[in-house]
Amino acid sequence: SLLKFSFNGCKYLGFICFILSFNILITILNICLLNKKLKQSFIVGYSFGFTYFLFTLSWITNSFTYVGLNIFYAYAALLSLVSLFSLYPAIACISTVYLSTNKFNLNIYFALLWTITEYLRSILFTGFPWNLVGYASYQFNHFIQIADIFGIFGVSFLLILIILLLRNKKQYIYGVVLLIASGLYGFYRVNIFSGYIIPNKTDNVILVHPSIKQSDKLNNQVFWNNIDLHVYLASIDNINKNNKTLIIWPEAAVNTVITDFIVKYLSSTVTNDNTLLLTGTDRIENNKAYNSAVVINNK
């Protein structure tokens, strides 16, 4: 249950909860390791995953009810998802206890197997790569720079491994080395690396995020009202119109399959020679629907 706070934007409190949650889990797995209690390790992993996913995914019931699903079925769908996803931590835990011979390789096996099951959850049955534990470190800029080498799964692996190594007197030096190496690489990427394209400081970026109820986004009768609200909020007066401007709208700004008429309307109302509009929309390609982003200019 503590792990929920790691995804709540509570930087230090959330990270403390992250450390505590995995320390508690590994402590219990070490107890299971003493007598190779595989059944108990599976139950522990499943319970850990169940509360983790239940608390971090509970918000999606709102989405289900907004599209007309009965509240009972919305919660039934949530519990079904949580019950399925909880199998992945359970498999990681039982495999860890089965393969481990001591506390040291238990830490390594757990970090590796947790990452493997996260990856499998992200690709199997169409994939569900939400709430990967590596995302919990998103506010620690210098640590997460390793993502450009290892990706999000590498971040998850190193994050868990470092935390577990630091908890043991005989292993903490390895955790310190990994933490310092990650930090030094992050410092280099953030403060020294010169390969990034630095935007011209005279360019404009307008980020539009209107307050529209979910029910109104799904209401075709107010579609053009929603579009015109985006247009209005993008019409900033106190900027230099001669400078290049990028206007960014949300994922569901054009909440339908985009048509030539919509493109022409946005092209004439939002853009000019120096302005581009980036917006989320839907598109149909080869009879399949895709969640997409498009860039529109004045042509």
PDB file of N, CA and C in Angstrom, residues 40-124:
ATOM      1  N   GLN A  40       4.204 -19.701   0.076  1.00  0.00           N
ATOM      2  CA  GLN A  40       4.090 -18.460   0.841  1.00  0.00           C
ATOM      3  C   GLN A  40       4.670 -17.282   0.064  1.00  0.00           C
ATOM      4  N   SER A  41       5.779 -17.500  -0.643  1.00  0.00           N
ATOM      5  CA  SER A  41       6.394 -16.410  -1.424  1.00  0.00           C
ATOM      6  C   SER A  41       5.481 -15.975  -2.566  1.00  0.00           C
ATOM      7  N   PHE A  42       4.756 -16.937  -3.154  1.00  0.00           N
ATOM      8  CA  PHE A  42       3.796 -16.592  -4.203  1.00  0.00           C
ATOM      9  C   PHE A  42       2.663 -15.740  -3.630  1.00  0.00           C
ATOM     10  N   ILE A  43       2.145 -16.144  -2.449  1.00  0.00           N
ATOM     11  CA  ILE A  43       1.053 -15.402  -1.816  1.00  0.00           C
ATOM     12  C   ILE A  43       1.505 -13.996  -1.438  1.00  0.00           C
ATOM     13  N   VAL A  44       2.735 -13.882  -0.911  1.00  0.00           N
ATOM     14  CA  VAL A  44       3.280 -12.570  -0.538  1.00  0.00           C
ATOM     15  C   VAL A  44       3.396 -11.670  -1.772  1.00  0.00           C
ATOM     16  N   GLY A  45       3.935 -12.221  -2.857  1.00  0.00           N
ATOM     17  CA  GLY A  45       4.085 -11.436  -4.082  1.00  0.00           C
ATOM     18  C   GLY A  45       2.750 -11.029  -4.668  1.00  0.00           C
ATOM     19  N   TYR A  46       1.773 -11.949  -4.593  1.00  0.00           N
ATOM     20  CA  TYR A  46       0.442 -11.633  -5.121  1.00  0.00           C
ATOM     21  C   TYR A  46      -0.227 -10.547  -4.288  1.00  0.00           C
ATOM     22  N   SER A  47      -0.098 -10.634  -2.965  1.00  0.00           N
ATOM     23  CA  SER A  47      -0.679  -9.617  -2.077  1.00  0.00           C
ATOM     24  C   SER A  47      -0.029  -8.260  -2.310  1.00  0.00           C
ATOM     25  N   PHE A  48       1.292  -8.263  -2.462  1.00  0.00           N
ATOM     26  CA  PHE A  48       2.027  -7.027  -2.741  1.00  0.00           C
ATOM     27  C   PHE A  48       1.515  -6.389  -4.029  1.00  0.00           C
ATOM     28  N   GLY A  49       1.404  -7.208  -5.078  1.00  0.00           N
ATOM     29  CA  GLY A  49       0.930  -6.702  -6.362  1.00  0.00           C
ATOM     30  C   GLY A  49      -0.513  -6.254  -6.321  1.00  0.00           C
ATOM     31  N   PHE A  50      -1.350  -6.974  -5.558  1.00  0.00           N
ATOM     32  CA  PHE A  50      -2.775  -6.655  -5.527  1.00  0.00           C
ATOM     33  C   PHE A  50      -3.008  -5.261  -4.942  1.00  0.00           C
ATOM     34  N   THR A  51      -2.399  -4.968  -3.792  1.00  0.00           N
ATOM     35  CA  THR A  51      -2.594  -3.642  -3.193  1.00  0.00           C
ATOM     36  C   THR A  51      -1.929  -2.565  -4.045  1.00  0.00           C
ATOM     37  N   TYR A  52      -0.768  -2.880  -4.601  1.00  0.00           N
ATOM     38  CA  TYR A  52      -0.043  -1.937  -5.454  1.00  0.00           C
ATOM     39  C   TYR A  52      -0.910  -1.510  -6.640  1.00  0.00           C
ATOM     40  N   PHE A  53      -1.442  -2.470  -7.370  1.00  0.00           N
ATOM     41  CA  PHE A  53      -2.247  -2.150  -8.550  1.00  0.00           C
ATOM     42  C   PHE A  53      -3.624  -1.612  -8.179  1.00  0.00           C
ATOM     43  N   LEU A  54      -4.205  -2.115  -7.093  1.00  0.00           N
ATOM     44  CA  LEU A  54      -5.528  -1.641  -6.695  1.00  0.00           C
ATOM     45  C   LEU A  54      -5.507  -0.152  -6.394  1.00  0.00           C
ATOM     46  N   PHE A  55      -4.509   0.304  -5.640  1.00  0.00           N
ATOM     47  CA  PHE A  55      -4.454   1.704  -5.247  1.00  0.00           C
ATOM     48  C   PHE A  55      -3.973   2.611  -6.368  1.00  0.00           C
ATOM     49  N   THR A  56      -3.133   2.118  -7.258  1.00  0.00           N
ATOM     50  CA  THR A  56      -2.605   2.984  -8.321  1.00  0.00           C
ATOM     51  C   THR A  56      -3.464   2.978  -9.583  1.00  0.00           C
ATOM     52  N   LEU A  57      -4.404   2.032  -9.681  1.00  0.00           N
ATOM     53  CA  LEU A  57      -5.266   1.976 -10.866  1.00  0.00           C
ATOM     54  C   LEU A  57      -6.734   2.257 -10.554  1.00  0.00           C
ATOM     55  N   SER A  58      -7.046   2.552  -9.307  1.00  0.00           N
ATOM     56  CA  SER A  58      -8.449   2.726  -8.918  1.00  0.00           C
ATOM     57  C   SER A  58      -9.134   3.863  -9.676  1.00  0.00           C
ATOM     58  N   TRP A  59      -8.344   4.839 -10.142  1.00  0.00           N
ATOM     59  CA  TRP A  59      -8.922   5.991 -10.840  1.00  0.00           C
ATOM     60  C   TRP A  59      -9.598   5.611 -12.159  1.00  0.00           C
ATOM     61  N   ILE A  60      -9.225   4.470 -12.738  1.00  0.00           N
ATOM     62  CA  ILE A  60      -9.769   4.158 -14.067  1.00  0.00           C
ATOM     63  C   ILE A  60     -11.245   3.791 -14.012  1.00  0.00           C
ATOM     64  N   THR A  61     -11.797   3.560 -12.806  1.00  0.00           N
ATOM     65  CA  THR A  61     -13.241   3.311 -12.726  1.00  0.00           C
ATOM     66  C   THR A  61     -14.026   4.534 -13.202  1.00  0.00           C
ATOM     67  N   ASN A  62     -13.448   5.731 -13.009  1.00  0.00           N
ATOM     68  CA  ASN A  62     -14.106   6.948 -13.505  1.00  0.00           C
ATOM     69  C   ASN A  62     -14.249   6.908 -15.021  1.00  0.00           C
ATOM     70  N   SER A  63     -13.202   6.427 -15.698  1.00  0.00           N
ATOM     71  CA  SER A  63     -13.246   6.339 -17.161  1.00  0.00           C
ATOM     72  C   SER A  63     -14.312   5.355 -17.612  1.00  0.00           C
ATOM     73  N   PHE A  64     -14.415   4.235 -16.896  1.00  0.00           N
ATOM     74  CA  PHE A  64     -15.422   3.238 -17.258  1.00  0.00           C
ATOM     75  C   PHE A  64     -16.839   3.793 -17.107  1.00  0.00           C
ATOM     76  N   THR A  65     -17.086   4.480 -15.998  1.00  0.00           N
ATOM     77  CA  THR A  65     -18.442   4.999 -15.754  1.00  0.00           C
ATOM     78  C   THR A  65     -18.781   6.126 -16.708  1.00  0.00           C
ATOM     79  N   TYR A  66     -17.778   6.922 -17.127  1.00  0.00           N
ATOM     80  CA  TYR A  66     -18.035   8.019 -18.060  1.00  0.00           C
ATOM     81  C   TYR A  66     -18.506   7.514 -19.419  1.00  0.00           C
ATOM     82  N   VAL A  67     -18.042   6.323 -19.815  1.00  0.00           N
ATOM     83  CA  VAL A  67     -18.470   5.796 -21.120  1.00  0.00           C
ATOM     84  C   VAL A  67     -19.723   4.950 -20.983  1.00  0.00           C
ATOM     85  N   GLY A  68     -20.380   5.016 -19.827  1.00  0.00           N
ATOM     86  CA  GLY A  68     -21.688   4.402 -19.673  1.00  0.00           C
ATOM     87  C   GLY A  68     -21.704   3.067 -18.976  1.00  0.00           C
ATOM     88  N   LEU A  69     -20.549   2.588 -18.488  1.00  0.00           N
ATOM     89  CA  LEU A  69     -20.512   1.306 -17.802  1.00  0.00           C
ATOM     90  C   LEU A  69     -21.085   1.456 -16.398  1.00  0.00           C
ATOM     91  N   ASN A  70     -21.941   0.518 -16.013  1.00  0.00           N
ATOM     92  CA  ASN A  70     -22.514   0.504 -14.670  1.00  0.00           C
ATOM     93  C   ASN A  70     -21.402   0.475 -13.627  1.00  0.00           C
ATOM     94  N   ILE A  71     -21.591   1.188 -12.492  1.00  0.00           N
ATOM     95  CA  ILE A  71     -20.552   1.287 -11.478  1.00  0.00           C
ATOM     96  C   ILE A  71     -20.122  -0.083 -10.971  1.00  0.00           C
ATOM     97  N   PHE A  72     -21.080  -1.020 -10.867  1.00  0.00           N
ATOM     98  CA  PHE A  72     -20.746  -2.380 -10.426  1.00  0.00           C
ATOM     99  C   PHE A  72     -19.780  -3.036 -11.403  1.00  0.00           C
ATOM    100  N   TYR A  73     -20.070  -2.912 -12.705  1.00  0.00           N
ATOM    101  CA  TYR A  73     -19.203  -3.518 -13.720  1.00  0.00           C
ATOM    102  C   TYR A  73     -17.865  -2.786 -13.813  1.00  0.00           C
ATOM    103  N   ALA A  74     -17.883  -1.479 -13.535  1.00  0.00           N
ATOM    104  CA  ALA A  74     -16.623  -0.712 -13.555  1.00  0.00           C
ATOM    105  C   ALA A  74     -15.659  -1.251 -12.497  1.00  0.00           C
ATOM    106  N   TYR A  75     -16.176  -1.474 -11.285  1.00  0.00           N
ATOM    107  CA  TYR A  75     -15.319  -2.010 -10.220  1.00  0.00           C
ATOM    108  C   TYR A  75     -14.971  -3.481 -10.466  1.00  0.00           C
ATOM    109  N   ALA A  76     -15.885  -4.205 -11.084  1.00  0.00           N
ATOM    110  CA  ALA A  76     -15.589  -5.596 -11.437  1.00  0.00           C
ATOM    111  C   ALA A  76     -14.449  -5.648 -12.463  1.00  0.00           C
ATOM    112  N   ALA A  77     -14.477  -4.712 -13.422  1.00  0.00           N
ATOM    113  CA  ALA A  77     -13.405  -4.642 -14.421  1.00  0.00           C
ATOM    114  C   ALA A  77     -12.077  -4.292 -13.756  1.00  0.00           C
ATOM    115  N   LEU A  78     -12.119  -3.338 -12.811  1.00  0.00           N
ATOM    116  CA  LEU A  78     -10.906  -2.966 -12.093  1.00  0.00           C
ATOM    117  C   LEU A  78     -10.328  -4.163 -11.339  1.00  0.00           C
ATOM    118  N   LEU A  79     -11.175  -4.873 -10.602  1.00  0.00           N
ATOM    119  CA  LEU A  79     -10.707  -6.019  -9.828  1.00  0.00           C
ATOM    120  C   LEU A  79     -10.172  -7.126 -10.739  1.00  0.00           C
ATOM    121  N   SER A  80     -10.765  -7.261 -11.912  1.00  0.00           N
ATOM    122  CA  SER A  80     -10.279  -8.262 -12.872  1.00  0.00           C
ATOM    123  C   SER A  80      -8.870  -7.904 -13.344  1.00  0.00           C
ATOM    124  N   LEU A  81      -8.681  -6.623 -13.684  1.00  0.00           N
ATOM    125  CA  LEU A  81      -7.354  -6.171 -14.107  1.00  0.00           C
ATOM    126  C   LEU A  81      -6.323  -6.369 -13.003  1.00  0.00           C
ATOM    127  N   VAL A  82      -6.685  -5.938 -11.798  1.00  0.00           N
ATOM    128  CA  VAL A  82      -5.766  -6.035 -10.658  1.00  0.00           C
ATOM    129  C   VAL A  82      -5.429  -7.498 -10.371  1.00  0.00           C
ATOM    130  N   SER A  83      -6.423  -8.363 -10.436  1.00  0.00           N
ATOM    131  CA  SER A  83      -6.194  -9.787 -10.174  1.00  0.00           C
ATOM    132  C   SER A  83      -5.233 -10.397 -11.184  1.00  0.00           C
ATOM    133  N   LEU A  84      -5.358  -9.973 -12.437  1.00  0.00           N
ATOM    134  CA  LEU A  84      -4.465 -10.476 -13.475  1.00  0.00           C
ATOM    135  C   LEU A  84      -3.049  -9.932 -13.297  1.00  0.00           C
ATOM    136  N   PHE A  85      -2.938  -8.621 -13.122  1.00  0.00           N
ATOM    137  CA  PHE A  85      -1.607  -8.005 -13.043  1.00  0.00           C
ATOM    138  C   PHE A  85      -0.842  -8.434 -11.791  1.00  0.00           C
ATOM    139  N   SER A  86      -1.553  -8.825 -10.740  1.00  0.00           N
ATOM    140  CA  SER A  86      -0.896  -9.250  -9.504  1.00  0.00           C
ATOM    141  C   SER A  86      -0.105 -10.541  -9.688  1.00  0.00           C
ATOM    142  N   LEU A  87      -0.415 -11.272 -10.749  1.00  0.00           N
ATOM    143  CA  LEU A  87       0.321 -12.508 -11.019  1.00  0.00           C
ATOM    144  C   LEU A  87       1.784 -12.231 -11.334  1.00  0.00           C
ATOM    145  N   TYR A  88       2.064 -11.073 -11.927  1.00  0.00           N
ATOM    146  CA  TYR A  88       3.445 -10.786 -12.324  1.00  0.00           C
ATOM    147  C   TYR A  88       4.371 -10.629 -11.116  1.00  0.00           C
ATOM    148  N   PRO A  89       4.040  -9.805 -10.100  1.00  0.00           N
ATOM    149  CA  PRO A  89       4.875  -9.771  -8.894  1.00  0.00           C
ATOM    150  C   PRO A  89       4.931 -11.125  -8.190  1.00  0.00           C
ATOM    151  N   ALA A  90       3.820 -11.870  -8.224  1.00  0.00           N
ATOM    152  CA  ALA A  90       3.801 -13.188  -7.584  1.00  0.00           C
ATOM    153  C   ALA A  90       4.803 -14.125  -8.255  1.00  0.00           C
ATOM    154  N   ILE A  91       4.829 -14.103  -9.579  1.00  0.00           N
ATOM    155  CA  ILE A  91       5.778 -14.940 -10.328  1.00  0.00           C
ATOM    156  C   ILE A  91       7.214 -14.502 -10.039  1.00  0.00           C
ATOM    157  N   ALA A  92       7.430 -13.183  -9.954  1.00  0.00           N
ATOM    158  CA  ALA A  92       8.775 -12.688  -9.638  1.00  0.00           C
ATOM    159  C   ALA A  92       9.228 -13.169  -8.263  1.00  0.00           C
ATOM    160  N   CYS A  93       8.328 -13.153  -7.297  1.00  0.00           N
ATOM    161  CA  CYS A  93       8.685 -13.529  -5.919  1.00  0.00           C
ATOM    162  C   CYS A  93       8.947 -15.031  -5.794  1.00  0.00           C
ATOM    163  N   ILE A  94       8.057 -15.861  -6.345  1.00  0.00           N
ATOM    164  CA  ILE A  94       8.244 -17.302  -6.221  1.00  0.00           C
ATOM    165  C   ILE A  94       9.481 -17.764  -6.992  1.00  0.00           C
ATOM    166  N   SER A  95       9.750 -17.131  -8.137  1.00  0.00           N
ATOM    167  CA  SER A  95      10.945 -17.486  -8.916  1.00  0.00           C
ATOM    168  C   SER A  95      12.214 -17.068  -8.182  1.00  0.00           C
ATOM    169  N   THR A  96      12.151 -15.927  -7.508  1.00  0.00           N
ATOM    170  CA  THR A  96      13.303 -15.451  -6.743  1.00  0.00           C
ATOM    171  C   THR A  96      13.660 -16.426  -5.627  1.00  0.00           C
ATOM    172  N   VAL A  97      12.670 -16.838  -4.852  1.00  0.00           N
ATOM    173  CA  VAL A  97      12.918 -17.772  -3.749  1.00  0.00           C
ATOM    174  C   VAL A  97      13.373 -19.130  -4.283  1.00  0.00           C
ATOM    175  N   TYR A  98      12.809 -19.552  -5.391  1.00  0.00           N
ATOM    176  CA  TYR A  98      13.186 -20.847  -5.971  1.00  0.00           C
ATOM    177  C   TYR A  98      14.646 -20.855  -6.441  1.00  0.00           C
ATOM    178  N   LEU A  99      15.095 -19.776  -7.065  1.00  0.00           N
ATOM    179  CA  LEU A  99      16.435 -19.734  -7.650  1.00  0.00           C
ATOM    180  C   LEU A  99      17.519 -19.321  -6.653  1.00  0.00           C
ATOM    181  N   SER A 100      17.161 -18.588  -5.612  1.00  0.00           N
ATOM    182  CA  SER A 100      18.168 -18.008  -4.709  1.00  0.00           C
ATOM    183  C   SER A 100      18.741 -19.050  -3.757  1.00  0.00           C
ATOM    184  N   THR A 101      20.012 -18.839  -3.402  1.00  0.00           N
ATOM    185  CA  THR A 101      20.684 -19.695  -2.420  1.00  0.00           C
ATOM    186  C   THR A 101      21.141 -18.916  -1.193  1.00  0.00           C
ATOM    187  N   ASN A 102      21.169 -17.579  -1.297  1.00  0.00           N
ATOM    188  CA  ASN A 102      21.557 -16.752  -0.151  1.00  0.00           C
ATOM    189  C   ASN A 102      20.972 -15.352  -0.331  1.00  0.00           C
ATOM    190  N   LYS A 103      21.166 -14.494   0.670  1.00  0.00           N
ATOM    191  CA  LYS A 103      20.579 -13.155   0.645  1.00  0.00           C
ATOM    192  C   LYS A 103      21.147 -12.310  -0.487  1.00  0.00           C
ATOM    193  N   PHE A 104      22.434 -12.542  -0.817  1.00  0.00           N
ATOM    194  CA  PHE A 104      23.066 -11.711  -1.844  1.00  0.00           C
ATOM    195  C   PHE A 104      22.452 -11.965  -3.210  1.00  0.00           C
ATOM    196  N   ASN A 105      22.422 -13.256  -3.623  1.00  0.00           N
ATOM    197  CA  ASN A 105      21.869 -13.482  -4.967  1.00  0.00           C
ATOM    198  C   ASN A 105      20.351 -13.362  -4.978  1.00  0.00           C
ATOM    199  N   LEU A 106      19.695 -13.403  -3.792  1.00  0.00           N
ATOM    200  CA  LEU A 106      18.264 -13.123  -3.743  1.00  0.00           C
ATOM    201  C   LEU A 106      17.985 -11.700  -4.196  1.00  0.00           C
ATOM    202  N   ASN A 107      18.808 -10.745  -3.752  1.00  0.00           N
ATOM    203  CA  ASN A 107      18.634  -9.350  -4.172  1.00  0.00           C
ATOM    204  C   ASN A 107      18.771  -9.204  -5.682  1.00  0.00           C
ATOM    205  N   ILE A 108      19.778  -9.867  -6.241  1.00  0.00           N
ATOM    206  CA  ILE A 108      20.021  -9.757  -7.683  1.00  0.00           C
ATOM    207  C   ILE A 108      18.904 -10.436  -8.474  1.00  0.00           C
ATOM    208  N   TYR A 109      18.539 -11.646  -8.035  1.00  0.00           N
ATOM    209  CA  TYR A 109      17.463 -12.365  -8.724  1.00  0.00           C
ATOM    210  C   TYR A 109      16.156 -11.578  -8.675  1.00  0.00           C
ATOM    211  N   PHE A 110      15.867 -11.001  -7.503  1.00  0.00           N
ATOM    212  CA  PHE A 110      14.603 -10.282  -7.389  1.00  0.00           C
ATOM    213  C   PHE A 110      14.566  -9.077  -8.324  1.00  0.00           C
ATOM    214  N   ALA A 111      15.629  -8.266  -8.328  1.00  0.00           N
ATOM    215  CA  ALA A 111      15.670  -7.087  -9.204  1.00  0.00           C
ATOM    216  C   ALA A 111      15.538  -7.493 -10.667  1.00  0.00           C
ATOM    217  N   LEU A 112      16.215  -8.586 -11.034  1.00  0.00           N
ATOM    218  CA  LEU A 112      16.173  -9.048 -12.423  1.00  0.00           C
ATOM    219  C   LEU A 112      14.803  -9.604 -12.785  1.00  0.00           C
ATOM    220  N   LEU A 113      14.250 -10.453 -11.912  1.00  0.00           N
ATOM    221  CA  LEU A 113      12.973 -11.098 -12.217  1.00  0.00           C
ATOM    222  C   LEU A 113      11.809 -10.112 -12.158  1.00  0.00           C
ATOM    223  N   TRP A 114      11.884  -9.141 -11.228  1.00  0.00           N
ATOM    224  CA  TRP A 114      10.847  -8.106 -11.202  1.00  0.00           C
ATOM    225  C   TRP A 114      10.845  -7.350 -12.531  1.00  0.00           C
ATOM    226  N   THR A 115      12.039  -7.015 -13.028  1.00  0.00           N
ATOM    227  CA  THR A 115      12.145  -6.270 -14.283  1.00  0.00           C
ATOM    228  C   THR A 115      11.638  -7.100 -15.457  1.00  0.00           C
ATOM    229  N   ILE A 116      11.971  -8.388 -15.471  1.00  0.00           N
ATOM    230  CA  ILE A 116      11.506  -9.269 -16.552  1.00  0.00           C
ATOM    231  C   ILE A 116       9.984  -9.355 -16.553  1.00  0.00           C
ATOM    232  N   THR A 117       9.378  -9.516 -15.375  1.00  0.00           N
ATOM    233  CA  THR A 117       7.914  -9.612 -15.324  1.00  0.00           C
ATOM    234  C   THR A 117       7.260  -8.278 -15.679  1.00  0.00           C
ATOM    235  N   GLU A 118       7.911  -7.150 -15.319  1.00  0.00           N
ATOM    236  CA  GLU A 118       7.390  -5.853 -15.765  1.00  0.00           C
ATOM    237  C   GLU A 118       7.393  -5.766 -17.287  1.00  0.00           C
ATOM    238  N   TYR A 119       8.482  -6.245 -17.896  1.00  0.00           N
ATOM    239  CA  TYR A 119       8.574  -6.221 -19.356  1.00  0.00           C
ATOM    240  C   TYR A 119       7.493  -7.102 -19.983  1.00  0.00           C
ATOM    241  N   LEU A 120       7.291  -8.295 -19.406  1.00  0.00           N
ATOM    242  CA  LEU A 120       6.264  -9.191 -19.928  1.00  0.00           C
ATOM    243  C   LEU A 120       4.881  -8.564 -19.799  1.00  0.00           C
ATOM    244  N   ARG A 121       4.624  -7.911 -18.658  1.00  0.00           N
ATOM    245  CA  ARG A 121       3.334  -7.225 -18.487  1.00  0.00           C
ATOM    246  C   ARG A 121       3.148  -6.143 -19.551  1.00  0.00           C
ATOM    247  N   SER A 122       4.239  -5.584 -20.041  1.00  0.00           N
ATOM    248  CA  SER A 122       4.164  -4.486 -21.007  1.00  0.00           C
ATOM    249  C   SER A 122       3.903  -4.955 -22.431  1.00  0.00           C
ATOM    250  N   ILE A 123       4.084  -6.254 -22.689  1.00  0.00           N
ATOM    251  CA  ILE A 123       3.934  -6.735 -24.071  1.00  0.00           C
ATOM    252  C   ILE A 123       2.880  -7.820 -24.229  1.00  0.00           C
ATOM    253  N   LEU A 124       2.576  -8.589 -23.169  1.00  0.00           N
ATOM    254  CA  LEU A 124       1.632  -9.693 -23.307  1.00  0.00           C
ATOM    255  C   LEU A 124       0.186  -9.205 -23.310  1.00  0.00           C
TER     256      LEU A 124
END
